[in-house]
Short mmCIF file of C-alpha atoms and ligand atoms in Angstrom, two decimals:
data_model
loop_
_atom_site.label_atom_id
_atom_site.label_comp_id
_atom_site.label_asym_id
_atom_site.label_seq_id
_atom_site.Cartn_x
_atom_site.Cartn_y
_atom_site.Cartn_z
CA MET A 169 19.53 -26.74 40.90
CA LYS A 170 16.72 -27.29 38.53
CA GLY A 171 17.96 -26.32 35.06
CA THR A 172 21.67 -26.70 35.90
CA LYS A 173 23.60 -28.88 33.19
CA THR A 174 25.37 -31.81 34.76
CA ARG A 175 27.70 -32.22 31.76
CA GLU A 176 30.65 -30.09 31.10
CA THR A 177 29.60 -26.84 30.65
CA LYS A 178 30.67 -25.19 27.36
CA TYR A 179 30.09 -21.64 28.66
CA ASP A 180 29.75 -19.81 32.09
CA ALA A 181 27.04 -17.86 31.02
CA VAL A 182 24.42 -17.51 27.86
CA VAL A 183 22.21 -14.75 27.35
CA ILE A 184 18.93 -14.98 25.18
CA GLY A 185 18.38 -11.74 23.34
CA SER A 186 20.79 -8.72 22.35
CA GLY A 187 19.00 -5.71 23.52
CA PRO A 188 20.63 -3.06 25.57
CA ASN A 189 19.84 -5.12 28.91
CA GLY A 190 21.06 -8.46 27.38
CA LEU A 191 24.39 -6.89 26.33
CA ALA A 192 24.63 -5.14 29.74
CA ALA A 193 24.30 -8.61 31.31
CA ALA A 194 26.70 -10.22 28.65
CA ILE A 195 29.45 -7.50 29.37
CA THR A 196 29.16 -7.45 33.29
CA MET A 197 29.68 -11.36 33.12
CA ALA A 198 32.60 -11.07 30.46
CA ARG A 199 34.18 -8.38 32.78
CA GLU A 200 34.40 -10.83 35.34
CA GLY A 201 36.31 -12.91 33.24
CA LEU A 202 33.56 -15.48 32.03
CA SER A 203 33.01 -16.94 28.96
CA VAL A 204 29.69 -15.58 27.52
CA LYS A 205 27.57 -16.20 24.51
CA VAL A 206 24.51 -14.11 23.27
CA PHE A 207 21.99 -15.63 20.91
CA GLU A 208 19.68 -13.04 19.10
CA ALA A 209 16.90 -14.12 16.89
CA ALA A 210 17.25 -10.99 14.70
CA ASP A 211 19.60 -10.76 11.97
CA THR A 212 21.71 -7.84 14.04
CA VAL A 213 22.14 -6.98 17.55
CA GLY A 214 20.13 -4.15 19.20
CA GLY A 215 16.59 -5.19 20.27
CA GLY A 216 14.85 -1.74 20.81
CA THR A 217 17.61 0.02 19.51
CA ARG A 218 18.24 -0.45 15.70
CA THR A 219 18.43 1.78 12.90
CA LYS A 220 17.30 1.36 9.48
CA GLU A 221 16.35 3.00 6.41
CA LEU A 222 12.67 2.51 6.71
CA THR A 223 11.39 5.37 4.10
CA LEU A 224 13.60 6.30 1.34
CA PRO A 225 17.56 5.52 0.62
CA GLY A 226 19.56 7.96 3.00
CA PHE A 227 17.08 8.24 5.48
CA LYS A 228 18.15 6.79 8.76
CA HIS A 229 15.23 6.08 11.03
CA ASP A 230 15.35 4.82 14.62
CA ILE A 231 12.91 1.64 14.55
CA CYS A 232 12.24 1.95 18.20
CA SER A 233 14.17 4.03 20.72
CA ALA A 234 15.44 7.40 19.67
CA ILE A 235 16.23 9.76 22.55
CA HIS A 236 18.56 8.82 25.24
CA PRO A 237 18.83 10.71 28.56
CA MET A 238 18.72 7.50 30.45
CA ALA A 239 21.37 5.93 28.59
CA LYS A 240 23.61 8.90 28.97
CA THR A 241 23.11 9.15 32.86
CA SER A 242 22.91 5.35 33.55
CA PRO A 243 25.68 4.53 36.07
CA PHE A 244 26.25 1.21 34.02
CA LEU A 245 26.56 2.54 30.44
CA ARG A 246 28.76 5.27 31.61
CA SER A 247 31.12 2.71 33.02
CA LEU A 248 31.69 1.64 29.71
CA PRO A 249 34.28 2.85 27.19
CA LEU A 250 31.66 3.21 24.40
CA GLU A 251 33.06 6.46 23.06
CA GLU A 252 36.54 4.52 22.04
CA TYR A 253 34.32 2.25 20.35
CA GLY A 254 32.70 5.02 18.19
CA LEU A 255 29.66 6.03 20.05
CA GLU A 256 29.14 9.87 19.66
CA TRP A 257 26.55 11.74 21.45
CA ILE A 258 24.48 14.55 19.97
CA TYR A 259 22.87 17.35 22.12
CA PRO A 260 20.01 19.45 20.59
CA GLU A 261 19.81 22.97 21.41
CA TYR A 262 16.85 22.49 23.79
CA PRO A 263 16.06 19.03 25.10
CA LEU A 264 12.22 19.24 24.69
CA ALA A 265 9.62 21.70 23.46
CA HIS A 266 5.91 21.38 24.13
CA PRO A 267 3.83 23.67 21.90
CA LEU A 268 0.43 24.98 22.61
CA ASP A 269 -2.48 26.43 20.56
CA ASN A 270 -2.62 30.07 22.08
CA GLU A 271 0.76 30.56 24.14
CA PRO A 272 4.19 30.22 23.66
CA ALA A 273 5.86 26.47 23.62
CA ALA A 274 6.67 25.28 27.13
CA VAL A 275 10.46 24.54 27.03
CA LEU A 276 12.53 21.96 29.06
CA TYR A 277 16.05 23.75 28.60
CA ARG A 278 19.14 22.22 29.87
CA SER A 279 19.44 24.97 32.33
CA LEU A 280 17.26 24.51 35.37
CA SER A 281 17.31 28.10 35.99
CA GLU A 282 16.26 29.10 32.47
CA THR A 283 13.43 26.62 32.42
CA VAL A 284 12.47 28.24 35.85
CA LYS A 285 12.51 31.73 34.39
CA SER A 286 10.65 30.91 31.32
CA LEU A 287 7.62 29.48 33.57
CA GLY A 288 6.50 32.68 34.80
CA ASN A 289 4.32 32.22 37.89
CA ASP A 290 5.04 28.59 38.02
CA GLY A 291 8.90 28.95 37.88
CA ARG A 292 9.25 28.68 41.61
CA SER A 293 7.26 25.69 42.01
CA TYR A 294 8.97 24.14 39.19
CA GLN A 295 12.24 24.83 40.97
CA LYS A 296 10.77 23.33 44.40
CA LEU A 297 9.84 20.29 42.29
CA PHE A 298 13.03 19.56 40.29
CA GLU A 299 16.01 21.27 42.04
CA PRO A 300 16.42 18.61 44.80
CA LEU A 301 16.42 15.85 42.10
CA VAL A 302 18.75 17.57 39.95
CA GLN A 303 21.13 18.70 42.46
CA ASN A 304 21.35 14.90 44.10
CA TRP A 305 21.05 13.08 40.93
CA ASN A 306 24.31 11.23 41.18
CA LYS A 307 23.09 10.07 44.47
CA LEU A 308 19.76 9.16 43.70
CA ALA A 309 20.35 7.61 40.16
CA PRO A 310 22.09 4.19 41.36
CA GLN A 311 18.91 4.06 43.76
CA LEU A 312 16.20 4.77 41.31
CA LEU A 313 17.71 2.74 38.47
CA GLY A 314 17.80 -0.68 40.57
CA PRO A 315 15.71 -2.80 42.60
CA LEU A 316 13.78 -1.50 45.54
CA SER A 317 15.93 -1.46 48.62
CA LEU A 318 14.41 -1.27 52.11
CA LEU A 319 17.61 0.45 53.06
CA PRO A 320 18.35 2.92 50.43
CA ASP A 321 21.89 4.96 50.67
CA THR A 322 20.11 8.32 51.19
CA PRO A 323 16.97 7.50 52.81
CA LEU A 324 15.84 11.16 53.29
CA LEU A 325 16.41 11.90 49.77
CA MET A 326 14.53 8.86 48.40
CA ALA A 327 11.70 9.52 50.75
CA ARG A 328 11.45 13.31 49.59
CA PHE A 329 11.45 11.88 46.05
CA GLY A 330 8.81 9.07 46.99
CA LEU A 331 6.61 11.42 48.37
CA LYS A 332 6.30 13.22 44.94
CA ALA A 333 6.64 10.13 42.57
CA LEU A 334 4.02 8.09 44.46
CA GLN A 335 1.23 10.72 43.32
CA SER A 336 -0.73 10.67 40.16
CA ALA A 337 0.60 12.99 37.46
CA GLU A 338 -2.57 14.83 37.13
CA SER A 339 -2.67 15.52 40.93
CA LEU A 340 0.73 16.66 41.15
CA ALA A 341 0.40 18.95 37.93
CA GLY A 342 -2.69 20.31 39.39
CA SER A 343 -1.30 20.97 42.87
CA TYR A 344 2.06 22.38 41.88
CA PHE A 345 1.05 24.42 38.76
CA SER A 346 -1.48 26.93 37.79
CA THR A 347 -0.43 27.88 34.38
CA PRO A 348 -1.44 25.79 31.26
CA ARG A 349 2.21 25.75 30.43
CA ALA A 350 3.78 24.28 33.23
CA GLN A 351 0.87 21.72 33.65
CA ALA A 352 1.30 20.53 30.20
CA LEU A 353 4.99 20.17 30.41
CA PHE A 354 4.62 17.95 33.36
CA ALA A 355 1.84 16.00 31.90
CA GLY A 356 3.86 15.71 28.54
CA LEU A 357 7.03 14.21 30.63
CA ALA A 358 4.63 11.88 32.84
CA ALA A 359 2.88 10.37 29.75
CA HIS A 360 6.08 8.57 29.05
CA SER A 361 4.66 6.17 31.58
CA ILE A 362 2.18 4.99 29.08
CA LEU A 363 -0.51 4.94 31.63
CA PRO A 364 -3.69 7.12 32.33
CA LEU A 365 -2.28 10.21 34.16
CA ASP A 366 -4.82 9.75 37.34
CA LYS A 367 -2.90 6.56 38.09
CA LEU A 368 -0.50 6.47 41.22
CA SER A 369 2.87 6.69 40.56
CA THR A 370 2.62 8.48 37.01
CA SER A 371 4.57 11.21 38.58
CA ALA A 372 7.72 9.20 38.87
CA ILE A 373 8.87 9.04 35.32
CA GLY A 374 8.03 12.72 34.70
CA LEU A 375 10.29 13.48 37.50
CA VAL A 376 13.10 11.39 36.43
CA LEU A 377 12.83 12.53 32.75
CA GLY A 378 12.74 16.07 33.50
CA ALA A 379 15.46 16.07 35.95
CA VAL A 380 17.84 14.09 33.55
CA GLY A 381 16.85 16.88 30.96
CA HIS A 382 18.67 19.38 33.35
CA VAL A 383 21.41 17.02 34.36
CA GLU A 384 22.53 15.68 30.73
CA ASN A 385 20.13 17.31 28.17
CA TRP A 386 17.93 14.49 26.15
CA PRO A 387 20.91 13.45 23.95
CA TYR A 388 20.91 10.70 21.12
CA PRO A 389 23.75 9.05 19.14
CA LYS A 390 25.08 10.26 16.10
CA GLY A 391 23.87 7.95 13.04
CA GLY A 392 21.17 6.35 15.18
CA SER A 393 20.47 4.47 18.42
CA GLN A 394 21.84 1.35 16.89
CA ALA A 395 25.15 2.89 17.64
CA ILE A 396 24.64 2.38 21.36
CA THR A 397 24.42 -1.53 20.98
CA ASN A 398 26.86 -1.85 18.26
CA THR A 399 29.43 -0.38 20.60
CA MET A 400 28.30 -2.49 23.26
CA ALA A 401 28.65 -5.43 20.95
CA ASP A 402 32.06 -4.73 19.93
CA TYR A 403 33.18 -4.06 23.33
CA PHE A 404 31.63 -7.21 24.54
CA LYS A 405 33.59 -9.15 21.88
CA ASP A 406 36.77 -7.69 22.96
CA LEU A 407 36.16 -8.99 26.24
CA GLY A 408 36.09 -12.48 24.49
CA GLY A 409 32.34 -12.63 24.17
CA GLU A 410 30.74 -14.38 21.36
CA ILE A 411 27.42 -13.40 19.70
CA GLU A 412 25.25 -15.41 17.38
CA THR A 413 22.54 -13.44 15.50
CA GLY A 414 19.52 -15.01 13.43
CA ARG A 415 19.24 -17.60 16.33
CA ARG A 416 15.94 -17.51 17.86
CA ILE A 417 15.84 -19.69 20.94
CA ASN A 418 12.58 -21.66 21.65
CA SER A 419 13.75 -24.20 24.45
CA LEU A 420 16.45 -24.71 26.39
CA ALA A 421 17.59 -27.84 24.64
CA GLU A 422 18.74 -25.61 21.76
CA LEU A 423 21.14 -23.90 24.05
CA PRO A 424 24.97 -25.11 24.58
CA THR A 425 25.72 -26.26 28.20
CA SER A 426 26.38 -23.24 30.61
CA LYS A 427 26.49 -22.53 34.41
CA THR A 428 24.06 -19.81 34.12
CA ILE A 429 21.24 -18.39 31.70
CA LEU A 430 20.05 -14.86 31.30
CA PHE A 431 16.69 -13.83 29.65
CA ASN A 432 16.57 -10.59 27.98
CA THR A 433 13.12 -11.58 27.23
CA THR A 434 9.66 -10.96 29.32
CA PRO A 435 8.22 -13.39 31.50
CA ALA A 436 5.85 -14.76 28.91
CA GLN A 437 8.78 -15.82 26.69
CA LEU A 438 10.85 -17.12 29.76
CA LEU A 439 7.92 -19.48 30.22
CA ASP A 440 7.60 -20.65 27.01
CA ILE A 441 11.16 -21.37 26.54
CA ALA A 442 12.27 -22.64 30.19
CA GLY A 443 8.75 -23.54 31.79
CA ASP A 444 9.38 -26.98 32.57
CA TYR A 445 12.33 -25.74 34.84
CA VAL A 446 10.48 -22.93 36.42
CA PRO A 447 9.18 -23.55 39.77
CA SER A 448 5.35 -23.62 39.68
CA GLY A 449 4.50 -20.83 42.37
CA TYR A 450 6.99 -18.60 40.56
CA ALA A 451 5.53 -19.36 37.15
CA GLY A 452 2.11 -18.72 38.75
CA LYS A 453 3.17 -15.31 39.61
CA LEU A 454 4.79 -14.62 36.24
CA LYS A 455 1.69 -15.75 34.30
CA LYS A 456 -0.29 -12.94 36.39
CA PHE A 457 2.31 -10.50 35.15
CA LYS A 458 0.60 -7.45 33.48
CA TYR A 459 1.82 -6.13 29.95
CA GLY A 460 0.87 -2.36 29.17
CA ALA A 461 -0.71 -0.55 26.46
CA GLY A 462 0.83 -0.54 23.12
CA VAL A 463 2.18 2.00 20.63
CA PHE A 464 1.50 3.29 17.00
CA LYS A 465 4.47 4.37 15.29
CA ILE A 466 5.23 6.86 12.03
CA ASP A 467 8.55 7.49 10.61
CA LEU A 468 8.65 10.01 7.77
CA ALA A 469 11.00 11.29 5.25
CA LEU A 470 10.71 14.99 4.87
CA SER A 471 11.97 17.29 2.32
CA GLU A 472 12.42 20.20 4.86
CA PRO A 473 12.50 20.48 8.72
CA ILE A 474 9.18 20.36 10.53
CA PRO A 475 7.81 24.09 10.18
CA TRP A 476 6.78 24.57 13.83
CA LYS A 477 4.92 27.71 14.28
CA ASP A 478 6.72 28.08 17.76
CA GLU A 479 10.52 28.73 17.13
CA ALA A 480 11.40 26.97 20.17
CA CYS A 481 10.06 23.57 18.65
CA ARG A 482 12.83 23.95 15.68
CA LYS A 483 15.56 24.13 18.18
CA ALA A 484 14.34 21.14 20.34
CA GLY A 485 15.38 17.31 19.84
CA THR A 486 12.11 16.12 21.01
CA VAL A 487 8.60 17.90 20.88
CA HIS A 488 5.61 16.66 22.69
CA ALA A 489 2.52 17.47 20.59
CA GLY A 490 -0.41 16.50 22.82
CA GLY A 491 -1.72 20.06 23.99
CA THR A 492 -2.80 20.87 27.25
CA LEU A 493 -2.82 18.92 30.75
CA GLU A 494 -6.48 18.22 29.99
CA GLU A 495 -5.80 16.77 26.45
CA ILE A 496 -3.09 14.56 27.47
CA VAL A 497 -5.24 13.29 30.25
CA ASN A 498 -7.96 12.35 27.96
CA SER A 499 -5.71 11.04 25.32
CA GLU A 500 -4.02 8.51 28.00
CA GLN A 501 -7.16 7.71 29.42
CA CYS A 502 -8.20 5.97 26.19
CA LEU A 503 -5.84 3.29 27.01
CA GLU A 504 -7.76 2.12 29.98
CA ASN A 505 -11.04 2.34 27.94
CA ASN A 506 -9.78 0.40 25.03
CA SER A 507 -10.43 3.43 22.74
CA HIS A 508 -8.36 5.49 20.52
CA PRO A 509 -7.88 9.50 20.90
CA GLU A 510 -9.06 11.73 18.14
CA LYS A 511 -6.09 13.96 19.69
CA PRO A 512 -3.63 11.77 20.73
CA TYR A 513 -0.61 12.68 22.73
CA VAL A 514 2.22 12.40 20.00
CA LEU A 515 6.01 12.11 21.04
CA VAL A 516 8.07 13.63 18.31
CA ALA A 517 11.91 13.30 17.71
CA GLN A 518 13.70 15.57 14.84
CA GLN A 519 17.07 13.89 14.90
CA SER A 520 18.32 15.00 11.59
CA LEU A 521 17.91 18.76 12.92
CA PHE A 522 21.26 18.38 14.79
CA ASP A 523 22.60 15.01 13.29
CA GLU A 524 23.36 15.58 9.57
CA THR A 525 24.09 11.64 9.01
CA ARG A 526 20.31 10.98 9.32
CA ALA A 527 19.13 12.20 5.76
CA PRO A 528 20.47 13.44 2.42
CA LYS A 529 21.47 16.97 2.62
CA GLY A 530 18.78 19.44 3.37
CA LYS A 531 16.41 16.74 3.89
CA HIS A 532 15.26 15.34 7.36
CA THR A 533 13.55 12.42 9.16
CA CYS A 534 10.66 12.90 11.48
CA TRP A 535 9.89 9.87 14.32
CA ALA A 536 6.75 9.77 15.90
CA TYR A 537 4.39 7.46 17.83
CA CYS A 538 1.33 7.67 20.36
CA HIS A 539 0.02 5.27 22.69
CA VAL A 540 -2.98 2.92 21.94
CA PRO A 541 -4.56 0.20 23.56
CA SER A 542 -2.51 -3.30 23.77
CA GLY A 543 -3.03 -5.20 20.53
CA SER A 544 -4.63 -2.36 18.78
CA THR A 545 -4.62 -2.64 14.90
CA LYS A 546 -6.14 0.64 14.36
CA ASP A 547 -4.27 3.16 11.81
CA MET A 548 -3.36 6.16 13.84
CA THR A 549 -1.64 7.85 10.97
CA GLU A 550 -3.95 10.63 10.40
CA PRO A 551 -4.60 11.63 14.03
CA ILE A 552 -0.72 11.81 14.59
CA LEU A 553 -0.07 13.73 11.40
CA ASN A 554 -3.12 16.00 12.48
CA GLN A 555 -1.47 16.89 15.82
CA ILE A 556 2.02 17.65 14.26
CA GLU A 557 0.17 19.71 11.56
CA ARG A 558 -1.69 21.44 14.38
CA PHE A 559 1.49 23.11 15.69
CA ALA A 560 3.42 23.02 12.48
CA PRO A 561 1.13 24.08 9.53
CA GLY A 562 2.25 23.07 6.11
CA PHE A 563 4.03 20.05 7.59
CA ARG A 564 2.01 17.45 5.59
CA ASP A 565 3.11 19.08 2.41
CA LEU A 566 6.77 18.16 3.29
CA ILE A 567 6.30 14.39 3.38
CA ILE A 568 8.15 12.60 0.69
CA GLY A 569 8.29 9.12 2.68
CA GLN A 570 6.33 7.03 5.19
CA HIS A 571 6.34 3.98 7.27
CA THR A 572 4.24 2.89 9.86
CA MET A 573 4.01 0.21 12.70
CA ASN A 574 0.87 -0.85 14.58
CA THR A 575 1.17 -2.93 17.70
CA GLN A 576 1.27 -6.13 15.80
CA ALA A 577 4.10 -4.98 13.41
CA MET A 578 5.81 -4.09 16.81
CA GLN A 579 5.48 -7.45 18.22
CA ASN A 580 6.44 -9.26 15.01
CA TYR A 581 9.52 -7.05 14.98
CA ASN A 582 10.53 -7.68 18.58
CA PRO A 583 8.94 -10.83 20.65
CA ASN A 584 9.48 -8.62 23.46
CA TYR A 585 7.12 -5.98 22.63
CA ILE A 586 3.86 -8.20 23.68
CA GLY A 587 0.75 -6.18 22.42
CA GLY A 588 2.94 -3.41 21.57
CA ASP A 589 3.93 -2.91 24.87
CA ILE A 590 7.46 -1.09 24.43
CA ASN A 591 8.39 -1.35 28.33
CA GLY A 592 8.38 -5.20 28.73
CA GLY A 593 5.29 -4.70 31.03
CA LYS A 594 2.74 -2.30 32.52
CA GLN A 595 4.94 0.30 34.56
CA ASP A 596 1.82 0.80 37.14
CA ILE A 597 2.51 1.14 41.09
CA THR A 598 2.16 -2.64 41.50
CA GLN A 599 5.02 -3.28 38.89
CA LEU A 600 7.19 -0.30 38.73
CA PHE A 601 9.38 -1.13 41.60
CA THR A 602 8.77 -4.88 42.18
CA ARG A 603 8.51 -6.16 38.90
CA PRO A 604 8.01 -9.19 37.70
CA ALA A 605 7.05 -11.17 40.81
CA GLY A 606 7.44 -8.91 43.88
CA LEU A 607 10.36 -10.94 44.96
CA PHE A 608 13.31 -9.55 47.05
CA ASP A 609 15.81 -10.26 44.05
CA PRO A 610 13.61 -9.62 41.00
CA TYR A 611 16.10 -11.01 38.84
CA HIS A 612 16.73 -14.60 39.80
CA VAL A 613 14.15 -17.22 38.91
CA PRO A 614 14.15 -19.02 42.41
CA ASP A 615 15.93 -22.39 42.77
CA THR A 616 17.45 -22.26 39.13
CA ASN A 617 20.57 -20.84 37.46
CA MET A 618 18.21 -18.74 35.40
CA TYR A 619 17.90 -14.84 35.47
CA LEU A 620 15.55 -12.77 33.72
CA SER A 621 17.70 -9.40 32.58
CA SER A 622 15.08 -7.38 30.76
CA SER A 623 12.90 -4.25 31.10
CA SER A 624 10.66 -6.49 32.68
CA THR A 625 12.68 -6.17 35.81
CA PRO A 626 13.46 -2.98 37.84
CA PRO A 627 14.00 -0.35 36.76
CA GLY A 628 11.87 -1.06 33.65
CA GLY A 629 11.82 0.32 30.14
CA GLY A 630 14.20 2.30 28.59
CA VAL A 631 17.71 2.22 27.24
CA HIS A 632 20.04 2.10 30.35
CA GLY A 633 21.05 -1.44 30.61
CA MET A 634 20.51 -1.24 34.35
CA CYS A 635 17.98 -4.46 34.15
CA GLY A 636 20.87 -6.42 32.62
CA TYR A 637 23.61 -4.97 34.98
CA HIS A 638 21.72 -6.00 38.11
CA ALA A 639 20.74 -9.18 36.57
CA ALA A 640 24.42 -10.21 36.03
CA GLN A 641 25.07 -8.98 39.48
CA SER A 642 22.60 -11.56 40.95
CA ALA A 643 23.88 -14.12 38.53
CA LEU A 644 27.48 -13.54 39.65
CA LYS A 645 26.60 -14.48 43.23
CA GLN A 646 26.74 -18.02 41.64
CA PHE A 647 30.32 -17.58 40.91
CA ARG A 648 31.76 -15.98 43.93
C1 FAD B 297 8.60 2.83 19.39
C2 FAD B 297 9.51 2.77 20.64
C3 FAD B 297 10.28 3.85 21.07
C4 FAD B 297 11.12 3.88 22.17
N1 FAD B 297 11.61 4.92 22.66
C5 FAD B 297 12.44 5.17 23.71
C6 FAD B 297 13.53 5.98 23.59
O1 FAD B 297 13.21 7.15 23.01
N2 FAD B 297 14.15 5.88 24.76
C7 FAD B 297 14.54 4.80 25.46
O2 FAD B 297 15.22 5.09 26.47
N3 FAD B 297 13.92 3.80 25.09
C8 FAD B 297 13.05 4.00 24.30
N4 FAD B 297 12.03 2.78 23.94
C9 FAD B 297 12.28 1.47 25.07
C10 FAD B 297 13.37 0.57 24.73
O3 FAD B 297 13.56 0.36 23.44
C11 FAD B 297 13.27 -0.63 25.54
O4 FAD B 297 12.98 -0.19 26.89
C12 FAD B 297 14.60 -1.40 25.64
O5 FAD B 297 15.09 -1.67 24.23
C13 FAD B 297 14.45 -2.78 26.46
O6 FAD B 297 15.82 -3.20 26.23
P1 FAD B 297 15.98 -4.74 26.61
O7 FAD B 297 17.42 -5.13 26.33
O8 FAD B 297 15.33 -5.21 28.10
O9 FAD B 297 14.70 -5.65 25.26
P2 FAD B 297 15.07 -5.23 23.95
O10 FAD B 297 15.60 -4.09 23.36
O11 FAD B 297 13.58 -5.56 23.59
O12 FAD B 297 15.83 -6.56 23.24
C14 FAD B 297 15.19 -7.94 23.43
C15 FAD B 297 16.16 -8.71 22.37
O13 FAD B 297 15.69 -10.06 22.88
C16 FAD B 297 15.75 -10.60 21.43
N5 FAD B 297 14.98 -11.82 21.62
C17 FAD B 297 13.58 -11.99 22.23
N6 FAD B 297 13.44 -13.28 22.26
C18 FAD B 297 14.34 -14.20 21.95
C19 FAD B 297 14.61 -15.52 21.63
N7 FAD B 297 13.71 -16.33 21.95
N8 FAD B 297 15.55 -15.76 21.04
C20 FAD B 297 16.81 -14.81 20.87
N9 FAD B 297 16.44 -13.66 20.98
C21 FAD B 297 15.34 -13.18 21.28
C22 FAD B 297 14.72 -9.54 20.62
O14 FAD B 297 15.07 -9.96 19.19
C23 FAD B 297 15.61 -8.26 20.87
O15 FAD B 297 16.62 -8.04 20.21
C24 FAD B 297 11.53 2.74 22.68
C25 FAD B 297 10.76 1.43 22.15
C26 FAD B 297 9.81 1.38 21.24
C27 FAD B 297 9.28 0.24 20.63
#
């Protein structure tokens, strides 16, 4: 097998990168009694789940991921005893609110029936769309959060989901809903896809995020997202695993000998590090892998909570400040046109409202970002602040500290965020289910002992660890 060491091996597995998927892969291997070592370029573990005082002392900001419905509902993460290692979940009163100019905010309540009731004429359509998903979530989750299967466990349920999920969010919102509130709510959910909303399959992410809101709320870890990977790392070490931070791997020659290598990187880095060992046909496919649009992020220290006009927004952990369906469609269309929206769709998280450990007493944090074209260096601070101010007059006066990151800063911070793409690759219909190369086993680098375990594999972006878990399952076949 190419890439296999012939000397006596030091480890059963080495993992390059300690993001949630890298640690998930490492834990899955270590749980089988294998010797595993993780190498991490940064000084701390965590990848997209780190927390830091970015603005002022005492204000803890999530540098990347903030809100974690996918972690809480992930079949893999649920199987880990992370609470015993100190992970504590915070549940906001409402998962999500979506303010509008001339109407009450649309709210994703934890309760499906409350949401249905709140949406008036569109309540029944909302119920028709989400109830089958919410009721069957435990059966659907393992299938939705894994590689595409030609023989799903519940074919009828999956087919029903697929019929809706494959549609563009713009057309699904238009065909199911007639009121601006329901349309905007769905558009805001689907825009997490970081794609123009007229693209096929943009409904998939909206449907999943809405459903998990009803299944588990949209919780986040006390103290910051760093707690997820810190507790994973502690558990991994108790299983006998080793972690070396501050060690960026540039070539396979830098690694100790091992029976298998898992890459918590994107395809581009896999090729940089191990290109000579990657079969040329497969390398050709990886070179065609598409990276997605980027993000511009802002973290704020505030003297008071955000003064949202609509009371519901003051009770939500997450607020989508993007306006109507049409506005969100226009904002996300810019990603395709290589332009920047004046009124961007802004994702806002206000963790300190429900987690007093995030800021000094009485003070607050604000985490917000918008989508921008890949590689953009445009400063989107003003458009982001304007959107929040639009729904929360007086907000700007409360800012006492500020930190921003454009797409370059994102990539400098984490080499996996190529051009600012936070999902490890474009999640369009050609790559959503079969990334990175359209192979039956998306994790295995053919004819080698190497595996890709990052969010560049199914099920893609988000903190759920499922990519790492499935990659390790693929790698474990080598040992069985
Ligand atoms: C601004 C932002 C907001 C987000 N919001 C959310 C959210 O609210 N909820 C959510 O679920 N997800 C969110 N995400 C996405 C989430 O963070 C990622 O999908 C997730 O972290 C991907 O996990 P991963 O393990 O595949 O890779 P990563 O978390 O990116 O980890 C990769 C790790 O590998 C290391 N590495 C890379 N190359 C090398 C090398 N050569 N040698 C050694 N180490 C290397 C990196 O330093 C990094 O630590 C957000 C991301 C960003 C940036």
